[in-house]
Amino acid sequence: MSEIALPDALGYTAEHEWIAVAPGSDIPSGPVRVGISAVAVEALGEIVYVELPEVGTAVTAGEPCGEIESTKSVSELFSPATGTIAEVNTALADDPAVVGTDPYGAGWLFAVEITALGDLLTADAYRAANTD
């Protein structure tokens, strides 16, 4: 696998989601964005549909909360934190491919008001677990 960009300031899950909280950080006040990593984007290929949880939905760290569909497969989305969905990226309904072209920017999936963080990996640990 080629070197894939992984922003160091994010936390990552074994299921390939990222959250805008560094592992070991305190739980932030206010909603935090979540998306899928560039590793997942590379594995999925062209993203054609995203099913996101609704605003107000309670999510649990490590549990499925949506789906992402590509030309290759359908994969579950897992929440990296326990809390309540505060916002979803509504632009993805019209252009889900942006998840693949800008996974850490315009391709974010949802924001969660966190009550507890799940098991997060640093960028280095996630990279080590996902490269040959």
Short mmCIF file of C-alpha atoms in Angstrom, two decimals, residues 7-115:
data_model
loop_
_atom_site.label_atom_id
_atom_site.label_comp_id
_atom_site.label_asym_id
_atom_site.label_seq_id
_atom_site.Cartn_x
_atom_site.Cartn_y
_atom_site.Cartn_z
CA PRO A 7 -3.65 13.83 9.80
CA ASP A 8 -1.88 13.45 13.15
CA ALA A 9 -4.42 15.55 15.11
CA LEU A 10 -7.21 12.99 14.60
CA GLY A 11 -8.12 9.79 16.39
CA TYR A 12 -8.75 6.66 14.31
CA THR A 13 -10.72 3.46 14.85
CA ALA A 14 -9.86 -0.07 13.79
CA GLU A 15 -12.98 0.15 11.57
CA HIS A 16 -11.39 3.06 9.60
CA GLU A 17 -13.33 6.03 10.95
CA TRP A 18 -11.63 9.21 12.12
CA ILE A 19 -12.78 11.66 14.77
CA ALA A 20 -11.49 15.18 15.34
CA VAL A 21 -10.14 14.31 18.80
CA ALA A 22 -6.59 13.15 19.43
CA PRO A 23 -6.32 9.90 21.43
CA GLY A 24 -5.83 10.64 25.12
CA SER A 25 -7.48 14.06 24.89
CA ASP A 26 -10.26 15.22 27.15
CA ILE A 27 -13.79 15.00 25.79
CA PRO A 28 -14.39 18.30 24.01
CA SER A 29 -17.41 20.47 24.67
CA GLY A 30 -19.43 20.87 21.52
CA PRO A 31 -19.93 18.63 18.49
CA VAL A 32 -16.95 16.87 16.90
CA ARG A 33 -16.77 15.80 13.26
CA VAL A 34 -16.39 12.19 12.13
CA GLY A 35 -15.45 10.72 8.76
CA ILE A 36 -13.73 7.77 7.13
CA SER A 37 -10.00 7.52 6.63
CA ALA A 38 -8.10 7.71 3.36
CA VAL A 39 -7.24 4.02 3.95
CA ALA A 40 -10.97 3.20 3.80
CA VAL A 41 -11.45 5.45 0.77
CA GLU A 42 -8.68 3.63 -1.10
CA ALA A 43 -10.19 0.24 -0.25
CA LEU A 44 -13.75 1.27 -1.14
CA GLY A 45 -13.12 2.93 -4.48
CA GLU A 46 -15.72 5.30 -5.91
CA ILE A 47 -18.30 6.20 -3.25
CA VAL A 48 -21.84 6.36 -4.64
CA TYR A 49 -24.12 6.56 -1.57
CA VAL A 50 -23.89 7.39 2.13
CA GLU A 51 -26.57 6.59 4.73
CA LEU A 52 -26.01 8.71 7.83
CA PRO A 53 -27.71 8.69 11.24
CA GLU A 54 -30.35 11.35 11.82
CA VAL A 55 -29.71 14.41 13.98
CA GLY A 56 -30.72 13.60 17.54
CA THR A 57 -29.90 9.89 17.21
CA ALA A 58 -27.99 8.33 20.09
CA VAL A 59 -24.85 6.48 18.96
CA THR A 60 -22.57 4.11 20.84
CA ALA A 61 -18.82 3.85 20.35
CA GLY A 62 -17.94 0.82 18.23
CA GLU A 63 -21.53 0.24 17.10
CA PRO A 64 -22.86 0.63 13.52
CA CYS A 65 -24.62 3.93 12.82
CA GLY A 66 -24.88 4.10 9.03
CA GLU A 67 -23.62 2.72 5.73
CA ILE A 68 -21.35 3.76 2.93
CA GLU A 69 -21.75 2.26 -0.53
CA SER A 70 -19.13 2.19 -3.25
CA THR A 71 -18.92 0.62 -6.68
CA LYS A 72 -17.16 -2.31 -4.94
CA SER A 73 -19.18 -2.94 -1.77
CA VAL A 74 -21.42 -1.71 1.04
CA SER A 75 -19.76 -1.13 4.41
CA GLU A 76 -21.14 -0.22 7.79
CA LEU A 77 -20.12 3.04 9.44
CA PHE A 78 -19.19 2.75 13.11
CA SER A 79 -19.33 5.54 15.64
CA PRO A 80 -15.95 6.32 17.25
CA ALA A 81 -17.73 7.85 20.25
CA THR A 82 -20.83 7.52 22.39
CA GLY A 83 -23.14 10.51 22.27
CA THR A 84 -25.80 12.22 20.18
CA ILE A 85 -25.67 13.14 16.51
CA ALA A 86 -25.59 16.96 16.37
CA GLU A 87 -25.17 17.47 12.62
CA VAL A 88 -24.91 15.51 9.39
CA ASN A 89 -23.16 16.52 6.19
CA THR A 90 -26.25 17.07 4.03
CA ALA A 91 -24.09 17.91 0.97
CA LEU A 92 -23.28 14.19 0.69
CA ALA A 93 -26.85 13.40 -0.40
CA ASP A 94 -26.16 15.21 -3.69
CA ASP A 95 -22.45 14.38 -4.02
CA PRO A 96 -21.32 11.35 -1.99
CA ALA A 97 -18.12 11.13 -4.07
CA VAL A 98 -16.70 14.07 -2.09
CA VAL A 99 -16.03 11.57 0.73
CA GLY A 100 -13.49 9.98 -1.57
CA THR A 101 -11.93 13.17 -2.87
CA ASP A 102 -11.70 15.04 0.46
CA PRO A 103 -12.20 12.58 3.35
CA TYR A 104 -10.76 14.92 6.03
CA GLY A 105 -12.40 18.12 4.77
CA ALA A 106 -15.64 18.51 2.81
CA GLY A 107 -16.20 14.74 2.97
CA TRP A 108 -16.84 14.58 6.73
CA LEU A 109 -19.89 12.47 7.60
CA PHE A 110 -21.48 13.65 10.85
CA ALA A 111 -20.78 15.51 14.07
CA VAL A 112 -21.41 13.99 17.48
CA GLU A 113 -21.88 15.57 20.90
CA ILE A 114 -19.62 13.20 22.83
CA THR A 115 -20.31 11.66 26.23
#
